[in-house]
mmCIF file of N, CA and C in Angstrom:
data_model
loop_
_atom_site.group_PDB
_atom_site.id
_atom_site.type_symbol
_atom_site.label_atom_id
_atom_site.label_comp_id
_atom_site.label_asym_id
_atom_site.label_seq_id
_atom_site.Cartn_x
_atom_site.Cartn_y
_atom_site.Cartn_z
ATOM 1 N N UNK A 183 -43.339 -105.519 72.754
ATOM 2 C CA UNK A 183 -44.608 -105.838 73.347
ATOM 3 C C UNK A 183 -44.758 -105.002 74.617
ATOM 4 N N UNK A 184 -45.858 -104.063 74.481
ATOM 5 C CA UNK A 184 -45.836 -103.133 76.121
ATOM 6 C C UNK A 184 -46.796 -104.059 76.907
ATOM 7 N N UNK A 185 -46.508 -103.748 78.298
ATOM 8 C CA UNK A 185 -47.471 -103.788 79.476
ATOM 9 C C UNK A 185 -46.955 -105.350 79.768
ATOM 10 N N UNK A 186 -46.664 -105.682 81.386
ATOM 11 C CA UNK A 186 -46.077 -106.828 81.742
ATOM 12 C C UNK A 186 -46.639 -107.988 81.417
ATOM 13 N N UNK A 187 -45.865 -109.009 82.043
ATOM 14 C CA UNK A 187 -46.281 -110.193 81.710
ATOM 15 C C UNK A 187 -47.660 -110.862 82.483
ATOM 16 N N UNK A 188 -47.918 -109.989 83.245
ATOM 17 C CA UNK A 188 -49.162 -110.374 84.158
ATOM 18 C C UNK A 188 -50.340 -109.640 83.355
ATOM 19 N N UNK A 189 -50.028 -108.532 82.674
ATOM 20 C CA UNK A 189 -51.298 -108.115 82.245
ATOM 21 C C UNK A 189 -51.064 -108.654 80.610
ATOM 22 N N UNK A 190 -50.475 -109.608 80.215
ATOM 23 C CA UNK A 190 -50.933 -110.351 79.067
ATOM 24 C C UNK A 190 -51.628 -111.662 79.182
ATOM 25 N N UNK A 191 -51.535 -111.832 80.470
ATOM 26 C CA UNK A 191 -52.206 -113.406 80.282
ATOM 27 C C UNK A 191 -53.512 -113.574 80.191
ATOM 28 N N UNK A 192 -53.746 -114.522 79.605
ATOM 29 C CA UNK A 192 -55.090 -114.775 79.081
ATOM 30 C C UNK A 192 -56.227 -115.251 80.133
ATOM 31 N N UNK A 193 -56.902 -114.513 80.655
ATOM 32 C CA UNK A 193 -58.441 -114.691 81.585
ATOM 33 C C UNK A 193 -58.308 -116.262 81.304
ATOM 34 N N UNK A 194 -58.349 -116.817 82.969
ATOM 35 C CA UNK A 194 -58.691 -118.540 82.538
ATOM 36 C C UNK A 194 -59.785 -118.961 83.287
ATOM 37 N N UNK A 195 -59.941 -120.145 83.167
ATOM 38 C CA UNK A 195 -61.846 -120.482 83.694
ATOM 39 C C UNK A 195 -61.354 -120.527 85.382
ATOM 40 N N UNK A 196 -60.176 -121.890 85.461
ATOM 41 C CA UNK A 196 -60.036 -122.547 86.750
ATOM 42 C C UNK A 196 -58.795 -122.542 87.200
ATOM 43 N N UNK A 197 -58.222 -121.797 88.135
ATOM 44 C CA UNK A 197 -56.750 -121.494 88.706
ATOM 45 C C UNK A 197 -56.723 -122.305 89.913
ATOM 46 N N UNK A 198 -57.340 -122.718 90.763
ATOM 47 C CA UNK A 198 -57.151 -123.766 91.592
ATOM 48 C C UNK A 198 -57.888 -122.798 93.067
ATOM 49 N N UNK A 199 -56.943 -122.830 94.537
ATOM 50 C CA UNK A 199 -57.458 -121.735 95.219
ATOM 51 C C UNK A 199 -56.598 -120.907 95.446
ATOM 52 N N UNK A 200 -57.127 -119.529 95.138
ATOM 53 C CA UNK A 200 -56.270 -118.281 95.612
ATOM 54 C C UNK A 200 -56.270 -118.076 96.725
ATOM 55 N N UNK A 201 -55.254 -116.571 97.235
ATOM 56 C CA UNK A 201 -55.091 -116.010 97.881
ATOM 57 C C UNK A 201 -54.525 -116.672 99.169
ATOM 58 N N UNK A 202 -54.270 -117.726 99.452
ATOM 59 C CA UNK A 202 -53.774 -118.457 100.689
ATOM 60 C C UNK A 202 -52.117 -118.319 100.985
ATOM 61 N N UNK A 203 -51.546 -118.333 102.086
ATOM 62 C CA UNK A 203 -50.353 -117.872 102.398
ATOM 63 C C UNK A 203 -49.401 -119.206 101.816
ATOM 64 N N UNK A 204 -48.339 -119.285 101.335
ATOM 65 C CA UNK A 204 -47.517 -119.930 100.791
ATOM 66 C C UNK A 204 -47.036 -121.232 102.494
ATOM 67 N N UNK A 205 -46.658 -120.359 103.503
ATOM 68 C CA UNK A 205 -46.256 -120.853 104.682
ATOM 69 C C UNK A 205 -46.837 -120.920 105.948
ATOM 70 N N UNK A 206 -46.140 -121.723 106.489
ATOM 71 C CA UNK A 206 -46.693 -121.086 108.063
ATOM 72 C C UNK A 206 -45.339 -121.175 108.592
ATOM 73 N N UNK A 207 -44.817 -119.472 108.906
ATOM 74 C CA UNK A 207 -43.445 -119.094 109.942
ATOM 75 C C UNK A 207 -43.055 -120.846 110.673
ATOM 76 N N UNK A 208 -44.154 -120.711 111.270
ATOM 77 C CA UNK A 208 -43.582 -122.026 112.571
ATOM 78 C C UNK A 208 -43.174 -123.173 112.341
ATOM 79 N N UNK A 209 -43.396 -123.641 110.699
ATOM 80 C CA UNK A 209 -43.181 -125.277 110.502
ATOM 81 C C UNK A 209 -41.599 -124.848 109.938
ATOM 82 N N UNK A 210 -41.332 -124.041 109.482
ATOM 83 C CA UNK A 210 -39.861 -124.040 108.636
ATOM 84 C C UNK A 210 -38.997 -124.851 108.864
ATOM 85 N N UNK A 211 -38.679 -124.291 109.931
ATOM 86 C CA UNK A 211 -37.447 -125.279 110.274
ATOM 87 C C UNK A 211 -37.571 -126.733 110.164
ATOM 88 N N UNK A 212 -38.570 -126.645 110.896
ATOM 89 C CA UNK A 212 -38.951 -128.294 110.532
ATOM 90 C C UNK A 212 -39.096 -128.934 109.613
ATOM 91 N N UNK A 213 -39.940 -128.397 108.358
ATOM 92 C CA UNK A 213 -39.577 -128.805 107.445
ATOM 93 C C UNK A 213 -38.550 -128.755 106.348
ATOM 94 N N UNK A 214 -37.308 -127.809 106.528
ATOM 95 C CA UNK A 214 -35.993 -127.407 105.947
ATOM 96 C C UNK A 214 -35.350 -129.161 106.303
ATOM 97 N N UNK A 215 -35.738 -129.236 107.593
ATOM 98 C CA UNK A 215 -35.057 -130.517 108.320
ATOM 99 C C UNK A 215 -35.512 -131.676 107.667
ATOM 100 N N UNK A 216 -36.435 -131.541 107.534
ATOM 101 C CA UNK A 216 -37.100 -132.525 106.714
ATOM 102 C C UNK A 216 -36.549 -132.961 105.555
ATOM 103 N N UNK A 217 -37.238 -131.897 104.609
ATOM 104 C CA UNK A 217 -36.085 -131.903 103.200
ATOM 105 C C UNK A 217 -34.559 -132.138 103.213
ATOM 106 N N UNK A 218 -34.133 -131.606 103.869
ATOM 107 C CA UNK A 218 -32.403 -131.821 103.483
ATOM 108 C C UNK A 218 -32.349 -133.684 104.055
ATOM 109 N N UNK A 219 -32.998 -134.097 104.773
ATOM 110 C CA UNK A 219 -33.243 -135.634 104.769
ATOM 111 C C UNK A 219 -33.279 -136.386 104.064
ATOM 112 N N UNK A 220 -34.387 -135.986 103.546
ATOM 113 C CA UNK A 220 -35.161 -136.869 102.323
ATOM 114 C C UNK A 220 -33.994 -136.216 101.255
ATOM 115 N N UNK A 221 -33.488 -135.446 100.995
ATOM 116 C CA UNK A 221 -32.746 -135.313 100.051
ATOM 117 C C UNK A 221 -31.351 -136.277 100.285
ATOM 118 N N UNK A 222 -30.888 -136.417 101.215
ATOM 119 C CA UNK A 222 -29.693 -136.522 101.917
ATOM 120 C C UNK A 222 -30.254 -138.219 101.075
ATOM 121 N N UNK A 223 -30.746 -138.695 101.785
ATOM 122 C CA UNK A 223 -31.048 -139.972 101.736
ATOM 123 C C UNK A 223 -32.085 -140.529 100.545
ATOM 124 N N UNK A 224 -31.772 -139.978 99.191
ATOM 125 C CA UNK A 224 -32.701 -140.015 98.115
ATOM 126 C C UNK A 224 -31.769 -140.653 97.281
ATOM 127 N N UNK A 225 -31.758 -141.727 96.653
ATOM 128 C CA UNK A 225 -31.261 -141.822 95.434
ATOM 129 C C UNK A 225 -31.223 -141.416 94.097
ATOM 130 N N UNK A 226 -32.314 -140.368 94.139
ATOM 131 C CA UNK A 226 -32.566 -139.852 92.321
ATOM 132 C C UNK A 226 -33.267 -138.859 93.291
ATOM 133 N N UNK A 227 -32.959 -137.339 93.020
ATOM 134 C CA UNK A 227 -34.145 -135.800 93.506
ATOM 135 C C UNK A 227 -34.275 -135.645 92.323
ATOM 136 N N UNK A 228 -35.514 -135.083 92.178
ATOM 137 C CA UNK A 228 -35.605 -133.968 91.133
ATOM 138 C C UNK A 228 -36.317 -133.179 91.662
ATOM 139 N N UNK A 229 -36.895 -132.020 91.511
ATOM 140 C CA UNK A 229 -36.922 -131.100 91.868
ATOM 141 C C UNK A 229 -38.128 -130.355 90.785
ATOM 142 N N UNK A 230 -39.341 -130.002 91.616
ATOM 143 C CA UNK A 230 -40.394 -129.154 90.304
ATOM 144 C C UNK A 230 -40.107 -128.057 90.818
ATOM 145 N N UNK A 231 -40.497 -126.820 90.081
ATOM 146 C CA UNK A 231 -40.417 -125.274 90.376
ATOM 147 C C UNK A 231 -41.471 -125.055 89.655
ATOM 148 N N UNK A 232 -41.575 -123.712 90.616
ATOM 149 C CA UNK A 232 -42.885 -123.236 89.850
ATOM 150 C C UNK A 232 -43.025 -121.389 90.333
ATOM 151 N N UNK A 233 -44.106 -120.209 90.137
ATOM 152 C CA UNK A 233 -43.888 -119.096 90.466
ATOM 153 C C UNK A 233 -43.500 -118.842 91.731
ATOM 154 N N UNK A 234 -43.462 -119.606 92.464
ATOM 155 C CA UNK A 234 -43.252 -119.062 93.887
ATOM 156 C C UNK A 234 -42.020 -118.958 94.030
ATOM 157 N N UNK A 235 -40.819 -119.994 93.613
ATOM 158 C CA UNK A 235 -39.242 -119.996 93.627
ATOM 159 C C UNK A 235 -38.798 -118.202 93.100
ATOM 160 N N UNK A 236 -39.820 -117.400 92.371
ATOM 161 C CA UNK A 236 -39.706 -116.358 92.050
ATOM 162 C C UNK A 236 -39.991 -114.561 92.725
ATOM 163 N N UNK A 237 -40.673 -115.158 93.480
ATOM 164 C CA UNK A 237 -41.858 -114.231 94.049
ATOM 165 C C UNK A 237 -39.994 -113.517 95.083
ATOM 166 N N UNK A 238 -39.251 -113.955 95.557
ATOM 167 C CA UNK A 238 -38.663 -112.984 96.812
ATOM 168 C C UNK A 238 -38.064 -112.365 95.419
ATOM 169 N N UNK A 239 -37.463 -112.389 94.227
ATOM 170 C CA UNK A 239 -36.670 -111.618 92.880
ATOM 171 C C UNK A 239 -37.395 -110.800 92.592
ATOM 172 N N UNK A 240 -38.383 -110.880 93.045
ATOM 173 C CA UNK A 240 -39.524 -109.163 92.517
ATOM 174 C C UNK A 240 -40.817 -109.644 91.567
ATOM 175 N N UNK A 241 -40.602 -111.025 91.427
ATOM 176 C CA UNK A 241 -41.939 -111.493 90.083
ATOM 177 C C UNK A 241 -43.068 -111.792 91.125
ATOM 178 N N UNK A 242 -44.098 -111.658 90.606
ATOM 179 C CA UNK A 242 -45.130 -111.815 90.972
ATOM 180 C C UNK A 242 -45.550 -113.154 90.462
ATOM 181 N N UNK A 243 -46.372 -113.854 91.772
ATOM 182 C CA UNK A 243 -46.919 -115.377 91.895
ATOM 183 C C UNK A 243 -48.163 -115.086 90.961
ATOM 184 N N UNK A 244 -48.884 -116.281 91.076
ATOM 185 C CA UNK A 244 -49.848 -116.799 90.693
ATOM 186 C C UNK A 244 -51.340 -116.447 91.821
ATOM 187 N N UNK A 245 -51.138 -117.379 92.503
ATOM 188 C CA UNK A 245 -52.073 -117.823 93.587
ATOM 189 C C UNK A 245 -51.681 -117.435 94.880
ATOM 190 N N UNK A 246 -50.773 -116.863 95.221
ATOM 191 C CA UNK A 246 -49.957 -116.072 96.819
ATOM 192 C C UNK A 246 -51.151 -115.299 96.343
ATOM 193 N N UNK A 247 -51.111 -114.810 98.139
ATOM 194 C CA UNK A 247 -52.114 -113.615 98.896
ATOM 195 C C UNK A 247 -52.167 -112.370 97.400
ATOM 196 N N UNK A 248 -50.477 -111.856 96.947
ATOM 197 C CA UNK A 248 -51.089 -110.631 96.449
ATOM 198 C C UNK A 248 -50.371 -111.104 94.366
ATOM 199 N N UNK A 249 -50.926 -112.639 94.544
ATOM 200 C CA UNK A 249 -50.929 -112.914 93.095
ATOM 201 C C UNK A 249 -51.674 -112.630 92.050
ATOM 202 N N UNK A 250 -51.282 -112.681 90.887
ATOM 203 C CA UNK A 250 -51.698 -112.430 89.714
ATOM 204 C C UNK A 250 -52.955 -113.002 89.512
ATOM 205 N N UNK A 251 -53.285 -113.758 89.449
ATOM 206 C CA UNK A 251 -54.916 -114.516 89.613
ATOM 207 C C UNK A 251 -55.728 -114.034 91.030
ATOM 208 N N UNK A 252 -54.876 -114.107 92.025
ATOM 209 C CA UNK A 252 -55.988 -113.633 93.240
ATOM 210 C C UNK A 252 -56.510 -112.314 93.063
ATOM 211 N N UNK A 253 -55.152 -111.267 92.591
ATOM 212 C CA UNK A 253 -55.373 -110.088 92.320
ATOM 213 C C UNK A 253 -56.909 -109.598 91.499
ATOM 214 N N UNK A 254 -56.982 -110.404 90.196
ATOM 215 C CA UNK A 254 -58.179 -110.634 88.954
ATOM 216 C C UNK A 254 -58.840 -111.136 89.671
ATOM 217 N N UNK A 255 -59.362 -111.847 90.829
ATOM 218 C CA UNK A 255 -60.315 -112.527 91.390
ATOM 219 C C UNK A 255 -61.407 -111.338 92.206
ATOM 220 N N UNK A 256 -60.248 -110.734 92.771
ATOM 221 C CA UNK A 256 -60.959 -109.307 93.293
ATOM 222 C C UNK A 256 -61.164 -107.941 93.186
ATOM 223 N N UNK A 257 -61.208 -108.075 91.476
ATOM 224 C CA UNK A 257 -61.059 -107.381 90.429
ATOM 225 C C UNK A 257 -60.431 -106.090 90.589
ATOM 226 N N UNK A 258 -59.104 -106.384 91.041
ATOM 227 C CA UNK A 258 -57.916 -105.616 91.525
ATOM 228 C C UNK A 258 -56.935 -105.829 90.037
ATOM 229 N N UNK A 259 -56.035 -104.627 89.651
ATOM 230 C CA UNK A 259 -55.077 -104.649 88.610
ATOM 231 C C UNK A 259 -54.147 -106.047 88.948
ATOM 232 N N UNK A 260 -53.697 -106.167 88.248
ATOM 233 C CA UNK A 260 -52.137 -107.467 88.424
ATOM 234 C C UNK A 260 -51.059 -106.299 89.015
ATOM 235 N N UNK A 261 -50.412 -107.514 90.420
ATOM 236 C CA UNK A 261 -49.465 -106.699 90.903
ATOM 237 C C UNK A 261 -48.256 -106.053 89.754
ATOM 238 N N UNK A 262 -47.786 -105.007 90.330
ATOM 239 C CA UNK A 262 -46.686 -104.747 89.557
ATOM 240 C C UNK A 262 -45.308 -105.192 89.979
ATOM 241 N N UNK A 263 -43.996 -105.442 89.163
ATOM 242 C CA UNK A 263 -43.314 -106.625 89.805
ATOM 243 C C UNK A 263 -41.995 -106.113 88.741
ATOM 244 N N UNK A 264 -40.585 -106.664 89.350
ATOM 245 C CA UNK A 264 -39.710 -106.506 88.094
ATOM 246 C C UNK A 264 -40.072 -107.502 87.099
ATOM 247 N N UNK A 265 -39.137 -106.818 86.239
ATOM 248 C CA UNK A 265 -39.114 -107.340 84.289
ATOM 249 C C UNK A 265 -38.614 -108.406 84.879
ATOM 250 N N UNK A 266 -38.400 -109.446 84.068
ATOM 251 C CA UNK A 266 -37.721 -110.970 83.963
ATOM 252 C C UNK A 266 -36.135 -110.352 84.221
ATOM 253 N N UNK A 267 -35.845 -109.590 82.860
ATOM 254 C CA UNK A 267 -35.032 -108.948 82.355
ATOM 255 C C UNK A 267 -34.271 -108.352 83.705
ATOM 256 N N UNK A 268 -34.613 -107.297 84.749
ATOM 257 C CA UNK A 268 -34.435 -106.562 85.854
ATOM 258 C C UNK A 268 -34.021 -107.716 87.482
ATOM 259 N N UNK A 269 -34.678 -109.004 86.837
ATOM 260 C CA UNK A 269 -34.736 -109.788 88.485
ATOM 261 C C UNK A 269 -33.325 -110.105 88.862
ATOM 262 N N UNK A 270 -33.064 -110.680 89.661
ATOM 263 C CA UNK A 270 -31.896 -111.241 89.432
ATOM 264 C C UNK A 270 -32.071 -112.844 90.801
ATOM 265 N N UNK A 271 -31.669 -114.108 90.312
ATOM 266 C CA UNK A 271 -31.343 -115.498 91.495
ATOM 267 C C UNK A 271 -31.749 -115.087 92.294
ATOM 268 N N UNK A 272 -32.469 -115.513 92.794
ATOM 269 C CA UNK A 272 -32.740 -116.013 94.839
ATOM 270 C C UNK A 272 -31.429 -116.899 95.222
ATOM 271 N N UNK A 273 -31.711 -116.672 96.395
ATOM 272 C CA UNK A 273 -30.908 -117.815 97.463
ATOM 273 C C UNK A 273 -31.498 -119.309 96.891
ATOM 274 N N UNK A 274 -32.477 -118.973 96.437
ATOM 275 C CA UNK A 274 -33.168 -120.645 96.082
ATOM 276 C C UNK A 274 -32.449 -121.329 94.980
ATOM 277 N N UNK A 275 -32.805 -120.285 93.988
ATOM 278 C CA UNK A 275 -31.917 -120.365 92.960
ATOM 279 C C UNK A 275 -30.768 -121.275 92.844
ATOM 280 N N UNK A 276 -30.039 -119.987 93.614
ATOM 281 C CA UNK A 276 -28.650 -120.675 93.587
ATOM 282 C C UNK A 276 -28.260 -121.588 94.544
ATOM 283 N N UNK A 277 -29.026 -122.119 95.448
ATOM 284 C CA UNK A 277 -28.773 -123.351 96.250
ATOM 285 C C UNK A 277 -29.404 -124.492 95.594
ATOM 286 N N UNK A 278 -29.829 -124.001 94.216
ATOM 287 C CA UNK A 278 -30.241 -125.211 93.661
ATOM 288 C C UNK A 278 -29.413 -125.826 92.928
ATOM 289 N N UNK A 279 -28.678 -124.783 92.404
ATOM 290 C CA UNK A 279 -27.508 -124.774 91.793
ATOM 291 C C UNK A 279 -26.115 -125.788 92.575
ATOM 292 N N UNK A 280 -26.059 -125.501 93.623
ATOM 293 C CA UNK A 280 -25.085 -125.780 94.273
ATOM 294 C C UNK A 280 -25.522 -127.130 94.513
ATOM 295 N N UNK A 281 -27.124 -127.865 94.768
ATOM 296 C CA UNK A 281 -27.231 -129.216 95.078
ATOM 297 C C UNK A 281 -26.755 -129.811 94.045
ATOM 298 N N UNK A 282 -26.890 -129.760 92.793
ATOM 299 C CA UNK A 282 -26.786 -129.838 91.467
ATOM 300 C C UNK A 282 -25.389 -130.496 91.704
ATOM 301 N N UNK A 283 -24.027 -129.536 91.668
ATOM 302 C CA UNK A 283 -22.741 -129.552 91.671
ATOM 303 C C UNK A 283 -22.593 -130.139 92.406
ATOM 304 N N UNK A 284 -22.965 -130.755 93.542
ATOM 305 C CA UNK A 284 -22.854 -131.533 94.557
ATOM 306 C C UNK A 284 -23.217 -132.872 94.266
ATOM 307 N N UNK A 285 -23.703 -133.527 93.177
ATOM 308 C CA UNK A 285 -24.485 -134.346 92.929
ATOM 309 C C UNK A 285 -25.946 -134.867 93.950
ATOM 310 N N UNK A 286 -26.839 -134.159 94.694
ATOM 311 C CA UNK A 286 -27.416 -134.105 95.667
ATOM 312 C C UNK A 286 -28.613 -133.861 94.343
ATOM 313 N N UNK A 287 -29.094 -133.430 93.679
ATOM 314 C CA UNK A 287 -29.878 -132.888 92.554
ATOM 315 C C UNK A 287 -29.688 -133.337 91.395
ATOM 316 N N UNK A 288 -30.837 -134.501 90.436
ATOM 317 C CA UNK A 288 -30.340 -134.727 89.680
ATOM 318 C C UNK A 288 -31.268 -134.104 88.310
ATOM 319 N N UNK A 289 -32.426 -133.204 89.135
ATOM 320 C CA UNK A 289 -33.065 -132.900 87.641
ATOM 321 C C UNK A 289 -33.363 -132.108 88.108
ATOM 322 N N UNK A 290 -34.054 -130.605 86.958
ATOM 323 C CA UNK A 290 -34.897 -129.544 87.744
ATOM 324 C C UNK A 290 -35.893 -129.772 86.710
ATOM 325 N N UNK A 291 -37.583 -129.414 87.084
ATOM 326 C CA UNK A 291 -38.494 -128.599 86.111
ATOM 327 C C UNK A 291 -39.005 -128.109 86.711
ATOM 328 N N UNK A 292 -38.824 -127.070 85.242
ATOM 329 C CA UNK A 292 -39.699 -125.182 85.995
ATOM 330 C C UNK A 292 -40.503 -125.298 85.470
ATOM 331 N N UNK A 293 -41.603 -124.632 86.042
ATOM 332 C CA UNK A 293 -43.035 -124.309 84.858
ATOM 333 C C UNK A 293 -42.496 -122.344 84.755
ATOM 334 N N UNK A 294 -41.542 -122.052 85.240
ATOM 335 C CA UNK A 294 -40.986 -120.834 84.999
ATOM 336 C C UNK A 294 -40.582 -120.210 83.810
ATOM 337 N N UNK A 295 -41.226 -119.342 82.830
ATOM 338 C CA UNK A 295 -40.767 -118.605 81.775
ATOM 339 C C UNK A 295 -39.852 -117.358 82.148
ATOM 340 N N UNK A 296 -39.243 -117.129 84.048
ATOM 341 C CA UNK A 296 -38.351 -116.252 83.952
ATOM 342 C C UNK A 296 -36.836 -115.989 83.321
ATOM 343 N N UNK A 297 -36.376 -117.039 83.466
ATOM 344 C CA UNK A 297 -35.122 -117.467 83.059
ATOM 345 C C UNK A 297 -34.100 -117.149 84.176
ATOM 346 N N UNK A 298 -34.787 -117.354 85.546
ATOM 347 C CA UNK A 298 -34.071 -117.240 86.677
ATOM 348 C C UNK A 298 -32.947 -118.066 87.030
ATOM 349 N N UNK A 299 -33.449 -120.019 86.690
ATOM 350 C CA UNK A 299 -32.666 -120.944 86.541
ATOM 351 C C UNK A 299 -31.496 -121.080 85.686
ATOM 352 N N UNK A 300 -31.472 -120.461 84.506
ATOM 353 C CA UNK A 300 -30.499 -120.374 83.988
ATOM 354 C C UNK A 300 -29.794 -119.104 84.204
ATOM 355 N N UNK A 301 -30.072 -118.523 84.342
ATOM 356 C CA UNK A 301 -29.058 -117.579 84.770
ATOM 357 C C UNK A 301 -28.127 -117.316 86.378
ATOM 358 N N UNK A 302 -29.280 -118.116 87.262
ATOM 359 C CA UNK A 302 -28.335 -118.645 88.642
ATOM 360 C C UNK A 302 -27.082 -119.913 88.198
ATOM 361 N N UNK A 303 -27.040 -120.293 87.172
ATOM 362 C CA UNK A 303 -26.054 -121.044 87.018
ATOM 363 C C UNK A 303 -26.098 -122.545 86.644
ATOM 364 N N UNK A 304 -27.767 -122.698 86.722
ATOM 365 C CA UNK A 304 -28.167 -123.906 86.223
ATOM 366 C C UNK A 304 -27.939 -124.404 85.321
ATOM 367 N N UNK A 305 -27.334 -126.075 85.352
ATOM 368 C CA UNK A 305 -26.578 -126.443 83.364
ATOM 369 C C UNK A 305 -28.355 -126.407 82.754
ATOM 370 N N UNK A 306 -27.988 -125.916 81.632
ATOM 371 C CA UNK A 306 -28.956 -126.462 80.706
ATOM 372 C C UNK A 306 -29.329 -127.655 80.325
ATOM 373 N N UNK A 307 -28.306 -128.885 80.609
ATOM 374 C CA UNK A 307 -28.799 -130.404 80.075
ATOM 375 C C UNK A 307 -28.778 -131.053 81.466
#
């Protein structure tokens, strides 16, 4: 199958809102602090994922500033980005991994077709 995975997807009616920044620099910490809390002190995590856990491996988002839908919104090409195949784990990844082994993590879902999660080390069941 030629031409990436961004330029196969199918034109959709309603993507939600584009182009908006994922963060703001200044809350991080604070909210890192946050999370490892609420995790710390959770009896059951699970954990959703979605394109953004992908975006620092070279894949291109969705709805980030220079995503795949914002891109089509301003009838700009789809960014270009590594293969699935070419990416390789984030730090996210594999610290997800590690909550996991820790028993700190007791579920993941991706809406991810990279296969980033499993290959950072994530069990399959």
């Amino acid at each position: 199958m030629s031409g990436s995975y961004a330029e196969r997807l199918t034109p959709g009616v309603w993507r939600g809102t584009c182009g908006l920044r994922e963060y703001e620099e200044s809350t991080i910490d604070a909210k890192a602090k946050k999370i490892a809390e609420l995790i710390r002190n959770a009896t059951y995590t699970v954990v959703l994922t979605g394109a953004g856990i992908s975006t620092s491996c070279g894949i291109p988002d969705f709805r980030g500033p220079n995503g795949v839908w914002t891109r089509e919104e301003r009838g700009e090409a789809p960014p270009t980005g590594k293969s699935f195949d070419s990416a390789e784990p984030s730090f996210t990844h594999r610290m997800l991994v590690q909550l996991a082994r820790k028993g700190l993590l007791h579920f993941l879902i991706s809406q991810n077709v990279d296969g980033l999660h499993m290959r950072s080390g994530f069990p399959r069941e």
